[in-house]
Amino acid sequence: MRLKVLGGDGGVAPGFQTTSFLINQSILVDAGSAATSLSLSEQKKIDTIFISHSHLDHIKDIAFLADNVFAIRKTPIQLVSTPEILQILKDHLFNNKIWPDFSVISNGTCPILAYQPIEHSMTLGGITFEIYPVHHPVPAIGFIIRGKKSSIVISGDTGPTTLLWQKANQEKNLKAIFTEIAFPNKMTKVAEAAGHFTPQMFKAELSKIENNPALYIYHLKPEYKALLLKEIKALKIPKLKLIKLKQRYTF
Ligand SMILES: [Zn+2]
Ligand SMILES: [Zn+2]
């Protein structure tokens, strides 16, 4: 499986793009920057978007992507998540007030979006996506993504959590965990309330992870980026790297 980082910043400013990962050519995990980072012809290839949670920095570009590909879709783009998370998108984003309801509006052939609720897993093109709840102030899930050779985890936004790591520990060939650090150590209270990690909180969390995968960190708040880089370096965690925009990985 191939993964490309479209965005992985904890905020928006020039040069900063919010969370979105492209898997192979046609699958997104979150869509914080899908329309901003992908060319129009690349956007036309997106068929499925897995959604970790309803926060704007993870979903905002679904709106612009749907608009961009309106004329050319022959089947709807599938929005995949728990029923609860999808309901939030229906009620609060694609509600004909904030943005058109593209699950109803048709281009003459089909609607542009379709909701695909899942409870546990979905397999697409030989890749299985399993979902597990994580710790965040809104309903939120992390993913175990298992290809033919190996698996990876994308945690979505989370503070300290349990089940996702327990399941990750059972993976035979876990290559990498993509997870978050958002706030510097001095903002531990804010991080706890907001369901995010500080560098110190993340170091403590590592005691739950057993199989020594590579750790790719995203979601640094732009305002604290310099301080966070210092604090993350000071942790001296082997196999920890920050993700880079446009970086490609093969697993
Ligand atoms: Zn969030
Ligand atoms: Zn976020």
mmCIF file of C-alpha atoms and ligand atoms in Angstrom:
data_model
loop_
_atom_site.group_PDB
_atom_site.id
_atom_site.type_symbol
_atom_site.label_atom_id
_atom_site.label_comp_id
_atom_site.label_asym_id
_atom_site.label_seq_id
_atom_site.Cartn_x
_atom_site.Cartn_y
_atom_site.Cartn_z
ATOM 1 C CA MET A 1 0.000 0.000 0.000
ATOM 2 C CA ARG A 2 1.152 3.519 -0.791
ATOM 3 C CA LEU A 3 0.462 6.497 1.461
ATOM 4 C CA LYS A 4 0.983 10.173 0.655
ATOM 5 C CA VAL A 5 0.723 12.943 3.244
ATOM 6 C CA LEU A 6 -1.570 15.663 1.898
ATOM 7 C CA GLY A 7 -1.728 17.505 5.189
ATOM 8 C CA GLY A 8 -0.791 16.933 8.803
ATOM 9 C CA ASP A 9 -0.691 20.264 10.572
ATOM 10 C CA GLY A 10 -2.814 21.216 13.570
ATOM 11 C CA GLY A 11 -3.976 24.458 12.002
ATOM 12 C CA VAL A 12 -4.224 26.518 8.853
ATOM 13 C CA ALA A 13 -1.736 29.194 7.733
ATOM 14 C CA PRO A 14 0.324 29.619 4.553
ATOM 15 C CA GLY A 15 2.444 26.462 4.248
ATOM 16 C CA PHE A 16 0.343 24.548 6.800
ATOM 17 C CA GLN A 17 -2.271 21.999 5.717
ATOM 18 C CA THR A 18 -4.651 20.129 7.977
ATOM 19 C CA THR A 19 -4.891 16.361 8.247
ATOM 20 C CA SER A 20 -5.418 14.209 5.164
ATOM 21 C CA PHE A 21 -3.705 11.041 3.925
ATOM 22 C CA LEU A 22 -4.018 9.592 0.415
ATOM 23 C CA ILE A 23 -3.935 5.780 0.251
ATOM 24 C CA ASN A 24 -3.031 4.511 -3.218
ATOM 25 C CA GLN A 25 -4.917 6.709 -5.693
ATOM 26 C CA SER A 26 -8.524 6.710 -4.709
ATOM 27 C CA ILE A 27 -8.841 6.511 -0.914
ATOM 28 C CA LEU A 28 -8.510 9.306 1.633
ATOM 29 C CA VAL A 29 -8.225 9.036 5.381
ATOM 30 C CA ASP A 30 -9.574 12.417 6.478
ATOM 31 C CA ALA A 31 -9.962 15.319 4.110
ATOM 32 C CA GLY A 32 -8.621 18.397 5.867
ATOM 33 C CA SER A 33 -6.591 19.399 2.815
ATOM 34 C CA ALA A 34 -7.691 17.117 -0.012
ATOM 35 C CA ALA A 35 -8.911 19.863 -2.312
ATOM 36 C CA THR A 36 -6.068 22.190 -1.344
ATOM 37 C CA SER A 37 -3.283 19.639 -1.945
ATOM 38 C CA LEU A 38 -4.527 17.472 -4.822
ATOM 39 C CA SER A 39 -4.731 18.669 -8.418
ATOM 40 C CA LEU A 40 -8.171 18.694 -10.023
ATOM 41 C CA SER A 41 -7.339 15.538 -11.993
ATOM 42 C CA GLU A 42 -6.178 13.805 -8.785
ATOM 43 C CA GLN A 43 -9.372 14.895 -7.013
ATOM 44 C CA LYS A 44 -11.419 13.211 -9.740
ATOM 45 C CA LYS A 45 -9.896 9.849 -8.780
ATOM 46 C CA ILE A 46 -11.074 9.945 -5.140
ATOM 47 C CA ASP A 47 -13.833 7.374 -4.595
ATOM 48 C CA THR A 48 -13.782 6.833 -0.812
ATOM 49 C CA ILE A 49 -13.122 9.050 2.204
ATOM 50 C CA PHE A 50 -12.687 7.516 5.665
ATOM 51 C CA ILE A 51 -13.466 10.086 8.362
ATOM 52 C CA SER A 52 -11.866 9.905 11.818
ATOM 53 C CA HIS A 53 -14.122 12.538 13.384
ATOM 54 C CA SER A 54 -16.180 15.600 12.598
ATOM 55 C CA HIS A 55 -13.767 18.376 13.546
ATOM 56 C CA LEU A 56 -13.428 20.923 10.757
ATOM 57 C CA ASP A 57 -9.679 20.441 10.262
ATOM 58 C CA HIS A 58 -10.372 16.820 9.194
ATOM 59 C CA ILE A 59 -13.443 17.306 7.006
ATOM 60 C CA LYS A 60 -13.457 20.794 5.519
ATOM 61 C CA ASP A 61 -12.135 19.834 2.084
ATOM 62 C CA ILE A 62 -14.874 17.233 1.505
ATOM 63 C CA ALA A 63 -17.034 20.277 0.792
ATOM 64 C CA PHE A 64 -14.695 21.715 -1.861
ATOM 65 C CA LEU A 65 -13.799 18.324 -3.341
ATOM 66 C CA ALA A 66 -17.498 17.526 -3.856
ATOM 67 C CA ASP A 67 -17.976 20.884 -5.557
ATOM 68 C CA ASN A 68 -14.929 20.395 -7.833
ATOM 69 C CA VAL A 69 -15.922 16.932 -9.084
ATOM 70 C CA PHE A 70 -19.667 17.603 -9.343
ATOM 71 C CA ALA A 71 -19.927 17.318 -13.128
ATOM 72 C CA ILE A 72 -17.800 14.201 -13.653
ATOM 73 C CA ARG A 73 -18.945 11.708 -10.981
ATOM 74 C CA LYS A 74 -20.610 8.587 -12.339
ATOM 75 C CA THR A 75 -20.964 7.127 -8.826
ATOM 76 C CA PRO A 76 -21.081 8.979 -5.501
ATOM 77 C CA ILE A 77 -17.936 9.413 -3.391
ATOM 78 C CA GLN A 78 -18.415 7.151 -0.362
ATOM 79 C CA LEU A 79 -18.038 8.844 3.031
ATOM 80 C CA VAL A 80 -17.155 6.064 5.469
ATOM 81 C CA SER A 81 -17.285 6.316 9.254
ATOM 82 C CA THR A 82 -19.464 5.344 12.205
ATOM 83 C CA PRO A 83 -23.202 6.144 11.935
ATOM 84 C CA GLU A 84 -22.785 8.690 14.741
ATOM 85 C CA ILE A 85 -19.959 10.614 13.034
ATOM 86 C CA LEU A 86 -21.725 10.610 9.645
ATOM 87 C CA GLN A 87 -24.895 11.952 11.264
ATOM 88 C CA ILE A 88 -22.926 14.966 12.533
ATOM 89 C CA LEU A 89 -21.790 15.722 8.960
ATOM 90 C CA LYS A 90 -25.366 15.400 7.688
ATOM 91 C CA ASP A 91 -26.801 17.625 10.409
ATOM 92 C CA HIS A 92 -24.129 20.308 10.587
ATOM 93 C CA LEU A 93 -22.220 20.544 7.291
ATOM 94 C CA PHE A 94 -24.118 19.110 4.308
ATOM 95 C CA ASN A 95 -27.425 20.504 5.539
ATOM 96 C CA ASN A 96 -28.219 22.984 2.722
ATOM 97 C CA LYS A 97 -27.270 25.827 5.066
ATOM 98 C CA ILE A 98 -23.514 25.585 5.556
ATOM 99 C CA TRP A 99 -23.097 23.644 2.272
ATOM 100 C CA PRO A 100 -25.415 21.900 -0.219
ATOM 101 C CA ASP A 101 -26.622 18.388 0.615
ATOM 102 C CA PHE A 102 -24.551 16.592 -2.017
ATOM 103 C CA SER A 103 -26.015 13.233 -0.956
ATOM 104 C CA VAL A 104 -29.291 14.377 -2.564
ATOM 105 C CA ILE A 105 -28.272 16.839 -5.289
ATOM 106 C CA SER A 106 -27.583 14.910 -8.479
ATOM 107 C CA ASN A 107 -25.500 15.866 -11.506
ATOM 108 C CA GLY A 108 -28.027 14.040 -13.670
ATOM 109 C CA THR A 109 -26.316 10.669 -13.240
ATOM 110 C CA CYS A 110 -25.902 10.344 -9.453
ATOM 111 C CA PRO A 111 -25.587 12.319 -6.216
ATOM 112 C CA ILE A 112 -21.986 13.376 -5.471
ATOM 113 C CA LEU A 113 -21.693 11.970 -1.949
ATOM 114 C CA ALA A 114 -23.070 8.849 -0.245
ATOM 115 C CA TYR A 115 -22.919 7.949 3.448
ATOM 116 C CA GLN A 116 -21.490 4.516 4.157
ATOM 117 C CA PRO A 117 -21.817 3.756 7.873
ATOM 118 C CA ILE A 118 -19.628 0.946 9.264
ATOM 119 C CA GLU A 119 -19.467 -0.595 12.717
ATOM 120 C CA HIS A 120 -16.137 -2.390 12.601
ATOM 121 C CA SER A 121 -14.345 -2.758 9.267
ATOM 122 C CA MET A 122 -14.431 -2.385 5.499
ATOM 123 C CA THR A 123 -12.219 -3.942 2.807
ATOM 124 C CA LEU A 124 -11.418 -2.045 -0.378
ATOM 125 C CA GLY A 125 -9.049 -3.188 -3.125
ATOM 126 C CA GLY A 126 -7.361 -5.729 -0.849
ATOM 127 C CA ILE A 127 -6.896 -3.231 2.009
ATOM 128 C CA THR A 128 -8.856 -3.693 5.230
ATOM 129 C CA PHE A 129 -9.749 -0.671 7.339
ATOM 130 C CA GLU A 130 -10.675 -1.518 10.932
ATOM 131 C CA ILE A 131 -12.014 1.224 13.173
ATOM 132 C CA TYR A 132 -11.678 1.631 16.942
ATOM 133 C CA PRO A 133 -12.857 4.452 19.201
ATOM 134 C CA VAL A 134 -10.210 6.845 20.514
ATOM 135 C CA HIS A 135 -10.239 9.600 23.132
ATOM 136 C CA HIS A 136 -11.354 13.012 21.841
ATOM 137 C CA PRO A 137 -14.131 15.449 22.874
ATOM 138 C CA VAL A 138 -16.355 14.353 19.961
ATOM 139 C CA PRO A 139 -17.002 10.798 18.729
ATOM 140 C CA ALA A 140 -13.701 9.795 17.107
ATOM 141 C CA ILE A 141 -12.074 6.703 15.653
ATOM 142 C CA GLY A 142 -8.601 5.500 14.770
ATOM 143 C CA PHE A 143 -7.802 3.049 11.966
ATOM 144 C CA ILE A 144 -5.814 -0.131 11.619
ATOM 145 C CA ILE A 145 -5.134 -0.374 7.887
ATOM 146 C CA ARG A 146 -3.997 -3.807 6.751
ATOM 147 C CA GLY A 147 -2.592 -4.387 3.272
ATOM 148 C CA LYS A 148 -1.217 -7.559 1.734
ATOM 149 C CA LYS A 149 2.241 -7.286 3.300
ATOM 150 C CA SER A 150 1.861 -5.158 6.384
ATOM 151 C CA SER A 151 -0.355 -2.906 8.423
ATOM 152 C CA ILE A 152 -0.266 0.632 9.747
ATOM 153 C CA VAL A 153 -2.260 2.659 12.264
ATOM 154 C CA ILE A 154 -3.663 6.145 11.753
ATOM 155 C CA SER A 155 -4.965 7.242 15.133
ATOM 156 C CA GLY A 156 -6.879 10.362 14.120
ATOM 157 C CA ASP A 157 -6.932 12.960 16.899
ATOM 158 C CA THR A 158 -6.607 11.398 20.333
ATOM 159 C CA GLY A 159 -5.369 11.844 23.841
ATOM 160 C CA PRO A 160 -4.397 8.846 25.974
ATOM 161 C CA THR A 161 -6.363 5.820 24.758
ATOM 162 C CA THR A 162 -6.360 2.031 25.084
ATOM 163 C CA LEU A 163 -8.288 -0.173 22.661
ATOM 164 C CA LEU A 164 -6.573 1.047 19.471
ATOM 165 C CA TRP A 165 -3.123 0.243 20.919
ATOM 166 C CA GLN A 166 -4.292 -3.154 22.211
ATOM 167 C CA LYS A 167 -5.487 -4.034 18.717
ATOM 168 C CA ALA A 168 -2.317 -2.624 17.132
ATOM 169 C CA ASN A 169 -0.245 -4.838 19.440
ATOM 170 C CA GLN A 170 -1.959 -7.882 17.937
ATOM 171 C CA GLU A 171 -0.911 -7.000 14.369
ATOM 172 C CA LYS A 172 1.758 -9.400 13.080
ATOM 173 C CA ASN A 173 3.421 -6.977 10.707
ATOM 174 C CA LEU A 174 2.771 -3.482 12.025
ATOM 175 C CA LYS A 175 5.142 -1.116 10.233
ATOM 176 C CA ALA A 176 4.077 2.325 11.379
ATOM 177 C CA ILE A 177 1.809 4.366 13.601
ATOM 178 C CA PHE A 178 0.730 7.790 12.405
ATOM 179 C CA THR A 179 -0.418 9.712 15.449
ATOM 180 C CA GLU A 180 -0.556 13.152 16.896
ATOM 181 C CA ILE A 181 1.105 15.634 19.191
ATOM 182 C CA ALA A 182 -0.648 19.002 19.313
ATOM 183 C CA PHE A 183 0.349 21.133 22.289
ATOM 184 C CA PRO A 184 3.625 21.865 24.142
ATOM 185 C CA ASN A 185 4.263 20.444 27.628
ATOM 186 C CA LYS A 186 3.246 23.672 29.396
ATOM 187 C CA MET A 187 -0.270 23.246 27.975
ATOM 188 C CA THR A 188 -0.928 19.799 29.454
ATOM 189 C CA LYS A 189 -4.285 20.895 30.938
ATOM 190 C CA VAL A 190 -5.477 22.187 27.569
ATOM 191 C CA ALA A 191 -4.274 19.012 25.847
ATOM 192 C CA GLU A 192 -6.107 16.824 28.368
ATOM 193 C CA ALA A 193 -9.333 18.803 27.975
ATOM 194 C CA ALA A 194 -9.060 18.828 24.171
ATOM 195 C CA GLY A 195 -8.143 15.138 23.793
ATOM 196 C CA HIS A 196 -4.661 15.709 22.368
ATOM 197 C CA PHE A 197 -1.084 14.795 23.310
ATOM 198 C CA THR A 198 1.810 16.899 24.533
ATOM 199 C CA PRO A 199 5.301 15.435 23.963
ATOM 200 C CA GLN A 200 5.478 14.260 27.607
ATOM 201 C CA MET A 201 1.995 12.717 27.465
ATOM 202 C CA PHE A 202 2.959 10.944 24.258
ATOM 203 C CA LYS A 203 6.108 9.514 25.823
ATOM 204 C CA ALA A 204 4.019 8.054 28.658
ATOM 205 C CA GLU A 205 1.561 6.632 26.109
ATOM 206 C CA LEU A 206 4.357 4.656 24.441
ATOM 207 C CA SER A 207 4.364 2.146 27.318
ATOM 208 C CA LYS A 208 1.116 0.812 25.760
ATOM 209 C CA ILE A 209 2.692 0.122 22.356
ATOM 210 C CA GLU A 210 4.593 -3.153 22.159
ATOM 211 C CA ASN A 211 5.754 -3.993 18.679
ATOM 212 C CA ASN A 212 8.228 -1.197 17.989
ATOM 213 C CA PRO A 213 6.747 0.310 14.809
ATOM 214 C CA ALA A 214 7.969 3.556 13.245
ATOM 215 C CA LEU A 215 6.166 6.530 14.803
ATOM 216 C CA TYR A 216 5.119 9.336 12.475
ATOM 217 C CA ILE A 217 3.838 12.408 14.279
ATOM 218 C CA TYR A 218 1.406 14.966 12.893
ATOM 219 C CA HIS A 219 -1.014 17.696 14.110
ATOM 220 C CA LEU A 220 1.533 20.132 15.623
ATOM 221 C CA LYS A 221 -0.202 23.465 16.217
ATOM 222 C CA PRO A 222 1.497 26.008 13.897
ATOM 223 C CA GLU A 223 1.746 28.594 16.677
ATOM 224 C CA TYR A 224 3.834 26.266 18.878
ATOM 225 C CA LYS A 225 5.747 24.463 16.156
ATOM 226 C CA ALA A 226 9.257 25.681 17.100
ATOM 227 C CA LEU A 227 8.786 24.824 20.774
ATOM 228 C CA LEU A 228 7.194 21.470 19.937
ATOM 229 C CA LEU A 229 10.100 20.520 17.681
ATOM 230 C CA LYS A 230 12.490 21.183 20.583
ATOM 231 C CA GLU A 231 10.385 19.250 23.084
ATOM 232 C CA ILE A 232 9.889 16.291 20.731
ATOM 233 C CA LYS A 233 13.619 16.124 20.007
ATOM 234 C CA ALA A 234 14.327 16.157 23.763
ATOM 235 C CA LEU A 235 12.211 12.995 24.180
ATOM 236 C CA LYS A 236 14.942 11.045 22.341
ATOM 237 C CA ILE A 237 12.497 8.413 21.088
ATOM 238 C CA PRO A 238 14.088 6.156 18.472
ATOM 239 C CA LYS A 239 11.947 5.591 15.366
ATOM 240 C CA LEU A 240 9.978 8.804 15.957
ATOM 241 C CA LYS A 241 9.792 11.132 12.971
ATOM 242 C CA LEU A 242 7.621 14.088 12.082
ATOM 243 C CA ILE A 243 5.595 13.623 8.930
ATOM 244 C CA LYS A 244 6.347 15.975 6.057
ATOM 245 C CA LEU A 245 3.826 17.384 3.613
ATOM 246 C CA LYS A 246 3.848 15.529 0.279
ATOM 247 C CA GLN A 247 5.976 12.711 1.747
ATOM 248 C CA ARG A 248 5.248 9.301 0.214
ATOM 249 C CA TYR A 249 5.547 5.986 2.064
ATOM 250 C CA THR A 250 5.196 2.411 0.873
ATOM 251 C CA PHE A 251 4.160 -0.319 3.296
HETATM 252 ZN ZN ZN B 1 -10.131 16.897 16.539
HETATM 253 ZN ZN ZN B 2 -7.505 17.767 14.337
#
